[in-house]
Amino acid sequence: MFKNAIVRKPCPNMVNGITEANLGKPDYHKALLQHARYVNVLRQLGLKINVLDADNRFPDSVFVEDVAVCTPDCAVITNPGAPSRNQETNLIKDIIHKHYEQIYQIKPPGTLEGGDVMTVGSEYFIGLSYRTNEDGAQQLIDILERYNLSAHMVDLNEVLHLKTGVSYLENNNLLVCGEFKEKSIFDSFNKIEVPDDETYAASCLWINGTVLVPAGFAKTKKKVEDAGYAIIELEMTEFEKLDGGMSCLSLRF
Ligand code: CIR
């Protein structure tokens, strides 16, 4: 169960965030509304929320998940592979220090972004992407092993981050799209397949028994409901325009 979340308000400069989505520029005011609703839903689900101020120097800083990995016993400040995002880690340190005593940092030449790290109980899956390299993943594995947490690397080619394409919904249920449907590393999971015309919905978020699903993806929504979950749909259009999924807007622990 999660007790806390950290989020950062979107900044006006988010319209210049990194994207390969080809969906046009986000509407900042709409993004603020969507973000506020996301935060309210996390609060309704029982989380204590730390809301950080917007930082206009970093267009992508709303995607706070990428700059830290929070485990029950320690936190790891990452080293984002995207040059324009690399210094975002400095913005997260204070709040992480308020919550954790044991804090580590991924060092160059290792790169790692939190969107590539999926937690499955005491097991971690780390995507090797354009943003996360083997050195960064190995550094994280070495840290996790000190706490008896195990981790595996997962190759990926089709999506930005591992969690763009897979979401663990607890109870051994794994929401998967595209290349992840066939990967043998996920064979022991009960896979819930996201249809190819709804791949954005592969990024859902389990919060204390409820699954947050992006609005507008009826087939995926039904599959998650049929798996027995209470769901809440959230408008995510302005973050989708920046390749941001449901999990990337918060750090949960
Ligand atoms: C980026 O390209 O870094 C941002 N525009 C989107 C980051 C999304 N983060 C995530 O899925 N964890």
mmCIF file of C-alpha atoms and ligand atoms in Angstrom:
data_model
loop_
_atom_site.group_PDB
_atom_site.id
_atom_site.type_symbol
_atom_site.label_atom_id
_atom_site.label_comp_id
_atom_site.label_asym_id
_atom_site.label_seq_id
_atom_site.Cartn_x
_atom_site.Cartn_y
_atom_site.Cartn_z
ATOM 1 C CA MET A 1 0.000 0.000 0.000
ATOM 2 C CA PHE A 2 1.222 3.498 -0.749
ATOM 3 C CA LYS A 3 1.095 6.219 1.877
ATOM 4 C CA ASN A 4 2.852 9.146 0.212
ATOM 5 C CA ALA A 5 3.207 10.726 -3.181
ATOM 6 C CA ILE A 6 5.364 13.504 -4.573
ATOM 7 C CA VAL A 7 4.146 15.507 -7.548
ATOM 8 C CA ARG A 8 5.319 18.693 -9.241
ATOM 9 C CA LYS A 9 2.985 21.231 -10.805
ATOM 10 C CA PRO A 10 3.317 21.654 -14.574
ATOM 11 C CA CYS A 11 5.169 24.796 -15.668
ATOM 12 C CA PRO A 12 4.139 27.092 -18.559
ATOM 13 C CA ASN A 13 7.276 26.004 -20.412
ATOM 14 C CA MET A 14 5.913 22.439 -20.570
ATOM 15 C CA VAL A 15 4.734 23.284 -24.070
ATOM 16 C CA ASN A 16 8.412 22.898 -25.027
ATOM 17 C CA GLY A 17 8.798 19.468 -23.444
ATOM 18 C CA ILE A 18 10.441 16.564 -25.276
ATOM 19 C CA THR A 19 8.066 14.628 -27.475
ATOM 20 C CA GLU A 20 7.854 12.205 -30.340
ATOM 21 C CA ALA A 21 4.079 11.961 -30.117
ATOM 22 C CA ASN A 22 3.072 14.270 -32.983
ATOM 23 C CA LEU A 23 -0.103 15.259 -31.168
ATOM 24 C CA GLY A 24 0.606 18.994 -31.092
ATOM 25 C CA LYS A 25 1.616 21.213 -28.207
ATOM 26 C CA PRO A 26 -0.079 20.751 -24.850
ATOM 27 C CA ASP A 27 -2.571 23.344 -23.650
ATOM 28 C CA TYR A 28 -1.046 24.571 -20.385
ATOM 29 C CA HIS A 29 -4.314 25.500 -18.702
ATOM 30 C CA LYS A 30 -5.884 22.188 -19.572
ATOM 31 C CA ALA A 31 -2.756 20.462 -18.260
ATOM 32 C CA LEU A 32 -3.112 22.315 -14.948
ATOM 33 C CA LEU A 33 -6.692 21.071 -14.625
ATOM 34 C CA GLN A 34 -5.774 17.507 -15.528
ATOM 35 C CA HIS A 35 -2.902 17.589 -13.073
ATOM 36 C CA ALA A 36 -5.082 18.981 -10.276
ATOM 37 C CA ARG A 37 -7.597 16.188 -10.827
ATOM 38 C CA TYR A 38 -4.798 13.587 -10.767
ATOM 39 C CA VAL A 39 -3.573 14.966 -7.443
ATOM 40 C CA ASN A 40 -7.100 15.009 -5.998
ATOM 41 C CA VAL A 41 -7.628 11.389 -6.975
ATOM 42 C CA LEU A 42 -4.376 10.319 -5.296
ATOM 43 C CA ARG A 43 -5.506 12.198 -2.205
ATOM 44 C CA GLN A 44 -8.952 10.544 -2.289
ATOM 45 C CA LEU A 45 -7.192 7.192 -2.435
ATOM 46 C CA GLY A 46 -5.537 7.952 0.875
ATOM 47 C CA LEU A 47 -2.118 9.284 -0.084
ATOM 48 C CA LYS A 48 -0.432 12.182 1.642
ATOM 49 C CA ILE A 49 0.653 14.420 -1.210
ATOM 50 C CA ASN A 50 3.752 16.599 -1.398
ATOM 51 C CA VAL A 51 3.100 19.137 -4.139
ATOM 52 C CA LEU A 52 6.290 20.757 -5.433
ATOM 53 C CA ASP A 53 6.298 24.135 -7.154
ATOM 54 C CA ALA A 54 6.426 24.379 -10.920
ATOM 55 C CA ASP A 55 9.922 25.031 -12.281
ATOM 56 C CA ASN A 56 9.895 26.828 -15.604
ATOM 57 C CA ARG A 57 13.567 26.073 -16.294
ATOM 58 C CA PHE A 58 12.691 22.444 -16.897
ATOM 59 C CA PRO A 59 9.837 21.857 -19.376
ATOM 60 C CA ASP A 60 9.508 18.165 -18.444
ATOM 61 C CA SER A 61 9.813 18.578 -14.686
ATOM 62 C CA VAL A 62 6.152 17.635 -14.117
ATOM 63 C CA PHE A 63 7.236 14.048 -14.902
ATOM 64 C CA VAL A 64 8.680 13.662 -11.460
ATOM 65 C CA GLU A 65 8.798 9.857 -11.566
ATOM 66 C CA ASP A 66 11.892 9.933 -13.757
ATOM 67 C CA VAL A 67 14.226 11.593 -11.259
ATOM 68 C CA ALA A 68 14.046 9.178 -8.345
ATOM 69 C CA VAL A 69 13.293 5.561 -7.472
ATOM 70 C CA CYS A 70 11.570 5.142 -4.113
ATOM 71 C CA THR A 71 11.717 1.763 -2.381
ATOM 72 C CA PRO A 72 10.477 0.926 1.128
ATOM 73 C CA ASP A 73 13.990 1.275 2.613
ATOM 74 C CA CYS A 74 15.950 3.611 0.395
ATOM 75 C CA ALA A 75 15.616 6.150 -2.376
ATOM 76 C CA VAL A 76 17.803 6.459 -5.454
ATOM 77 C CA ILE A 77 18.240 9.759 -7.243
ATOM 78 C CA THR A 78 18.559 8.877 -10.911
ATOM 79 C CA ASN A 79 20.743 10.299 -13.681
ATOM 80 C CA PRO A 80 18.355 11.049 -16.542
ATOM 81 C CA GLY A 81 19.626 10.179 -19.994
ATOM 82 C CA ALA A 82 17.806 13.106 -21.585
ATOM 83 C CA PRO A 83 20.276 16.042 -21.449
ATOM 84 C CA SER A 84 17.542 18.652 -20.957
ATOM 85 C CA ARG A 85 16.268 16.680 -17.958
ATOM 86 C CA ASN A 86 19.525 15.709 -16.322
ATOM 87 C CA GLN A 87 19.647 18.565 -13.801
ATOM 88 C CA GLU A 88 16.059 17.958 -12.700
ATOM 89 C CA THR A 89 17.510 15.602 -10.104
ATOM 90 C CA ASN A 90 18.722 18.639 -8.111
ATOM 91 C CA LEU A 91 15.110 19.719 -7.668
ATOM 92 C CA ILE A 92 13.991 16.508 -5.998
ATOM 93 C CA LYS A 93 16.756 16.040 -3.440
ATOM 94 C CA ASP A 94 15.258 18.158 -0.619
ATOM 95 C CA ILE A 95 11.930 16.382 -0.555
ATOM 96 C CA ILE A 96 13.579 12.966 -0.838
ATOM 97 C CA HIS A 97 15.804 13.849 2.128
ATOM 98 C CA LYS A 98 12.687 14.696 4.150
ATOM 99 C CA HIS A 99 11.341 11.187 3.643
ATOM 100 C CA TYR A 100 14.442 8.984 3.501
ATOM 101 C CA GLU A 101 17.660 8.445 5.416
ATOM 102 C CA GLN A 102 19.262 6.052 2.971
ATOM 103 C CA ILE A 103 19.752 7.836 -0.329
ATOM 104 C CA TYR A 104 21.883 6.854 -3.303
ATOM 105 C CA GLN A 105 22.604 8.431 -6.654
ATOM 106 C CA ILE A 106 23.178 6.939 -10.100
ATOM 107 C CA LYS A 107 26.510 8.225 -11.422
ATOM 108 C CA PRO A 108 27.808 8.787 -14.956
ATOM 109 C CA PRO A 109 28.485 7.086 -17.261
ATOM 110 C CA GLY A 110 25.393 5.336 -15.937
ATOM 111 C CA THR A 111 22.054 6.817 -16.910
ATOM 112 C CA LEU A 112 18.688 5.847 -15.500
ATOM 113 C CA GLU A 113 15.182 7.303 -15.550
ATOM 114 C CA GLY A 114 12.501 6.176 -13.099
ATOM 115 C CA GLY A 115 10.008 5.494 -15.879
ATOM 116 C CA ASP A 116 12.180 2.492 -16.710
ATOM 117 C CA VAL A 117 11.850 0.977 -13.251
ATOM 118 C CA MET A 118 8.870 -1.247 -12.461
ATOM 119 C CA THR A 119 8.378 -2.591 -8.957
ATOM 120 C CA VAL A 120 6.824 -6.009 -8.415
ATOM 121 C CA GLY A 121 6.962 -6.553 -4.664
ATOM 122 C CA SER A 122 10.618 -7.120 -3.823
ATOM 123 C CA GLU A 123 11.526 -7.621 -7.480
ATOM 124 C CA TYR A 124 12.414 -4.816 -9.867
ATOM 125 C CA PHE A 125 12.387 -4.748 -13.663
ATOM 126 C CA ILE A 126 14.631 -2.156 -15.309
ATOM 127 C CA GLY A 127 14.104 -1.215 -18.939
ATOM 128 C CA LEU A 128 17.165 -0.586 -21.103
ATOM 129 C CA SER A 129 16.002 2.343 -23.203
ATOM 130 C CA TYR A 130 17.487 5.409 -24.894
ATOM 131 C CA ARG A 131 17.363 6.982 -21.437
ATOM 132 C CA THR A 132 18.579 4.136 -19.219
ATOM 133 C CA ASN A 133 21.807 2.324 -20.023
ATOM 134 C CA GLU A 134 23.255 -0.919 -18.732
ATOM 135 C CA ASP A 135 25.694 0.860 -16.432
ATOM 136 C CA GLY A 136 22.862 2.821 -14.780
ATOM 137 C CA ALA A 137 20.709 -0.289 -14.491
ATOM 138 C CA GLN A 138 23.590 -2.242 -12.929
ATOM 139 C CA GLN A 139 24.224 0.528 -10.390
ATOM 140 C CA LEU A 140 20.561 0.329 -9.378
ATOM 141 C CA ILE A 141 20.710 -3.461 -9.136
ATOM 142 C CA ASP A 142 23.769 -3.237 -6.857
ATOM 143 C CA ILE A 143 21.948 -0.783 -4.572
ATOM 144 C CA LEU A 144 18.745 -2.856 -4.468
ATOM 145 C CA GLU A 145 20.657 -6.028 -3.649
ATOM 146 C CA ARG A 146 21.930 -4.451 -0.435
ATOM 147 C CA TYR A 147 18.303 -4.451 0.694
ATOM 148 C CA ASN A 148 17.590 -8.003 -0.467
ATOM 149 C CA LEU A 149 15.679 -6.679 -3.445
ATOM 150 C CA SER A 150 16.298 -8.407 -6.762
ATOM 151 C CA ALA A 151 16.262 -6.821 -10.195
ATOM 152 C CA HIS A 152 16.372 -7.771 -13.870
ATOM 153 C CA MET A 153 17.140 -5.793 -16.999
ATOM 154 C CA VAL A 154 14.604 -5.777 -19.825
ATOM 155 C CA ASP A 155 15.446 -4.778 -23.408
ATOM 156 C CA LEU A 156 12.965 -2.527 -25.115
ATOM 157 C CA ASN A 157 12.715 -0.941 -28.535
ATOM 158 C CA GLU A 158 9.219 0.341 -29.172
ATOM 159 C CA VAL A 159 8.479 2.719 -26.310
ATOM 160 C CA LEU A 160 10.105 5.578 -24.381
ATOM 161 C CA HIS A 161 10.280 3.894 -20.987
ATOM 162 C CA LEU A 162 9.530 0.395 -19.702
ATOM 163 C CA LYS A 163 6.421 1.664 -17.921
ATOM 164 C CA THR A 164 5.176 3.310 -21.107
ATOM 165 C CA GLY A 165 4.468 -0.238 -22.241
ATOM 166 C CA VAL A 166 3.870 -2.303 -19.084
ATOM 167 C CA SER A 167 2.103 -1.598 -15.805
ATOM 168 C CA TYR A 168 2.067 -3.918 -12.815
ATOM 169 C CA LEU A 169 -1.384 -3.949 -11.269
ATOM 170 C CA GLU A 170 -0.477 -6.178 -8.270
ATOM 171 C CA ASN A 171 -1.978 -9.671 -7.769
ATOM 172 C CA ASN A 172 0.374 -10.945 -10.485
ATOM 173 C CA ASN A 173 -1.543 -8.955 -13.136
ATOM 174 C CA LEU A 174 0.590 -7.206 -15.735
ATOM 175 C CA LEU A 175 -0.881 -4.855 -18.305
ATOM 176 C CA VAL A 176 1.199 -5.203 -21.486
ATOM 177 C CA CYS A 177 1.299 -3.765 -24.977
ATOM 178 C CA GLY A 178 3.300 -4.333 -28.157
ATOM 179 C CA GLU A 179 6.706 -5.991 -27.743
ATOM 180 C CA PHE A 180 6.028 -6.836 -24.091
ATOM 181 C CA LYS A 181 3.243 -9.294 -24.919
ATOM 182 C CA GLU A 182 5.840 -11.837 -26.078
ATOM 183 C CA LYS A 183 8.769 -11.238 -23.729
ATOM 184 C CA SER A 184 9.571 -14.439 -21.838
ATOM 185 C CA ILE A 185 10.774 -12.505 -18.779
ATOM 186 C CA PHE A 186 7.102 -11.712 -18.121
ATOM 187 C CA ASP A 187 5.819 -15.255 -18.732
ATOM 188 C CA SER A 188 4.917 -15.937 -15.119
ATOM 189 C CA PHE A 189 2.520 -12.993 -14.969
ATOM 190 C CA ASN A 190 -1.140 -13.023 -15.810
ATOM 191 C CA LYS A 191 -0.869 -10.720 -18.833
ATOM 192 C CA ILE A 192 -3.687 -8.326 -19.661
ATOM 193 C CA GLU A 193 -3.091 -7.357 -23.278
ATOM 194 C CA VAL A 194 -3.663 -3.792 -24.439
ATOM 195 C CA PRO A 195 -4.980 -3.652 -28.021
ATOM 196 C CA ASP A 196 -2.612 -2.141 -30.598
ATOM 197 C CA ASP A 197 -4.923 0.832 -31.177
ATOM 198 C CA GLU A 198 -4.854 1.720 -27.455
ATOM 199 C CA THR A 199 -1.155 1.474 -26.591
ATOM 200 C CA TYR A 200 -1.176 4.715 -24.570
ATOM 201 C CA ALA A 201 -3.452 2.947 -22.078
ATOM 202 C CA ALA A 202 -0.676 0.480 -21.216
ATOM 203 C CA SER A 203 0.435 3.110 -18.725
ATOM 204 C CA CYS A 204 -2.105 2.693 -15.936
ATOM 205 C CA LEU A 205 -1.454 3.090 -12.235
ATOM 206 C CA TRP A 206 -2.445 0.857 -9.315
ATOM 207 C CA ILE A 207 -3.027 2.847 -6.160
ATOM 208 C CA ASN A 208 -4.120 0.876 -3.132
ATOM 209 C CA GLY A 209 -6.519 -1.392 -5.011
ATOM 210 C CA THR A 210 -7.847 1.118 -7.543
ATOM 211 C CA VAL A 211 -6.442 1.428 -11.064
ATOM 212 C CA LEU A 212 -6.157 4.833 -12.716
ATOM 213 C CA VAL A 213 -6.823 4.447 -16.432
ATOM 214 C CA PRO A 214 -6.433 7.208 -19.032
ATOM 215 C CA ALA A 215 -9.839 8.326 -20.343
ATOM 216 C CA GLY A 216 -10.821 7.330 -23.874
ATOM 217 C CA PHE A 217 -9.528 3.760 -24.050
ATOM 218 C CA ALA A 218 -12.705 1.712 -23.706
ATOM 219 C CA LYS A 219 -11.271 -1.706 -24.529
ATOM 220 C CA THR A 220 -8.423 -1.473 -22.024
ATOM 221 C CA LYS A 221 -10.750 -0.030 -19.422
ATOM 222 C CA LYS A 222 -13.064 -3.029 -19.801
ATOM 223 C CA LYS A 223 -10.185 -5.495 -19.562
ATOM 224 C CA VAL A 224 -8.960 -3.915 -16.331
ATOM 225 C CA GLU A 225 -12.496 -3.875 -14.919
ATOM 226 C CA ASP A 226 -12.982 -7.505 -15.943
ATOM 227 C CA ALA A 227 -9.811 -8.359 -14.006
ATOM 228 C CA GLY A 228 -11.709 -7.233 -10.906
ATOM 229 C CA TYR A 229 -10.401 -3.732 -10.280
ATOM 230 C CA ALA A 230 -12.194 -0.565 -9.292
ATOM 231 C CA ILE A 231 -11.053 1.997 -11.824
ATOM 232 C CA ILE A 232 -10.932 5.771 -12.089
ATOM 233 C CA GLU A 233 -10.594 7.328 -15.521
ATOM 234 C CA LEU A 234 -8.450 10.427 -15.829
ATOM 235 C CA GLU A 235 -8.083 12.832 -18.750
ATOM 236 C CA MET A 236 -4.394 12.703 -19.672
ATOM 237 C CA THR A 237 -4.427 14.246 -23.150
ATOM 238 C CA GLU A 238 -2.024 17.115 -22.407
ATOM 239 C CA PHE A 239 0.584 14.780 -20.907
ATOM 240 C CA GLU A 240 0.111 12.226 -23.679
ATOM 241 C CA LYS A 241 1.230 14.984 -26.071
ATOM 242 C CA LEU A 242 4.597 14.866 -24.261
ATOM 243 C CA ASP A 243 4.806 11.049 -24.156
ATOM 244 C CA GLY A 244 3.965 11.108 -20.467
ATOM 245 C CA GLY A 245 1.912 8.277 -18.983
ATOM 246 C CA MET A 246 -0.140 7.855 -15.810
ATOM 247 C CA SER A 247 2.709 6.796 -13.544
ATOM 248 C CA CYS A 248 5.192 9.483 -14.563
ATOM 249 C CA LEU A 249 3.298 12.291 -12.823
ATOM 250 C CA SER A 250 4.103 11.034 -9.333
ATOM 251 C CA LEU A 251 6.539 9.232 -7.068
ATOM 252 C CA ARG A 252 4.727 6.857 -4.731
ATOM 253 C CA PHE A 253 5.957 5.147 -1.586
HETATM 254 C C1 CIR B 1 10.329 12.958 -21.657
HETATM 255 O O1 CIR B 1 10.490 12.700 -22.857
HETATM 256 O O2 CIR B 1 11.212 12.785 -20.831
HETATM 257 C C2 CIR B 1 8.996 13.529 -21.212
HETATM 258 N N1 CIR B 1 8.457 14.330 -22.265
HETATM 259 C C3 CIR B 1 8.049 12.417 -20.834
HETATM 260 C C4 CIR B 1 8.506 11.608 -19.683
HETATM 261 C C5 CIR B 1 7.548 10.537 -19.305
HETATM 262 N N2 CIR B 1 7.987 9.850 -18.169
HETATM 263 C C6 CIR B 1 7.601 8.616 -17.837
HETATM 264 O O3 CIR B 1 6.851 7.990 -18.575
HETATM 265 N N3 CIR B 1 8.055 8.098 -16.714
#
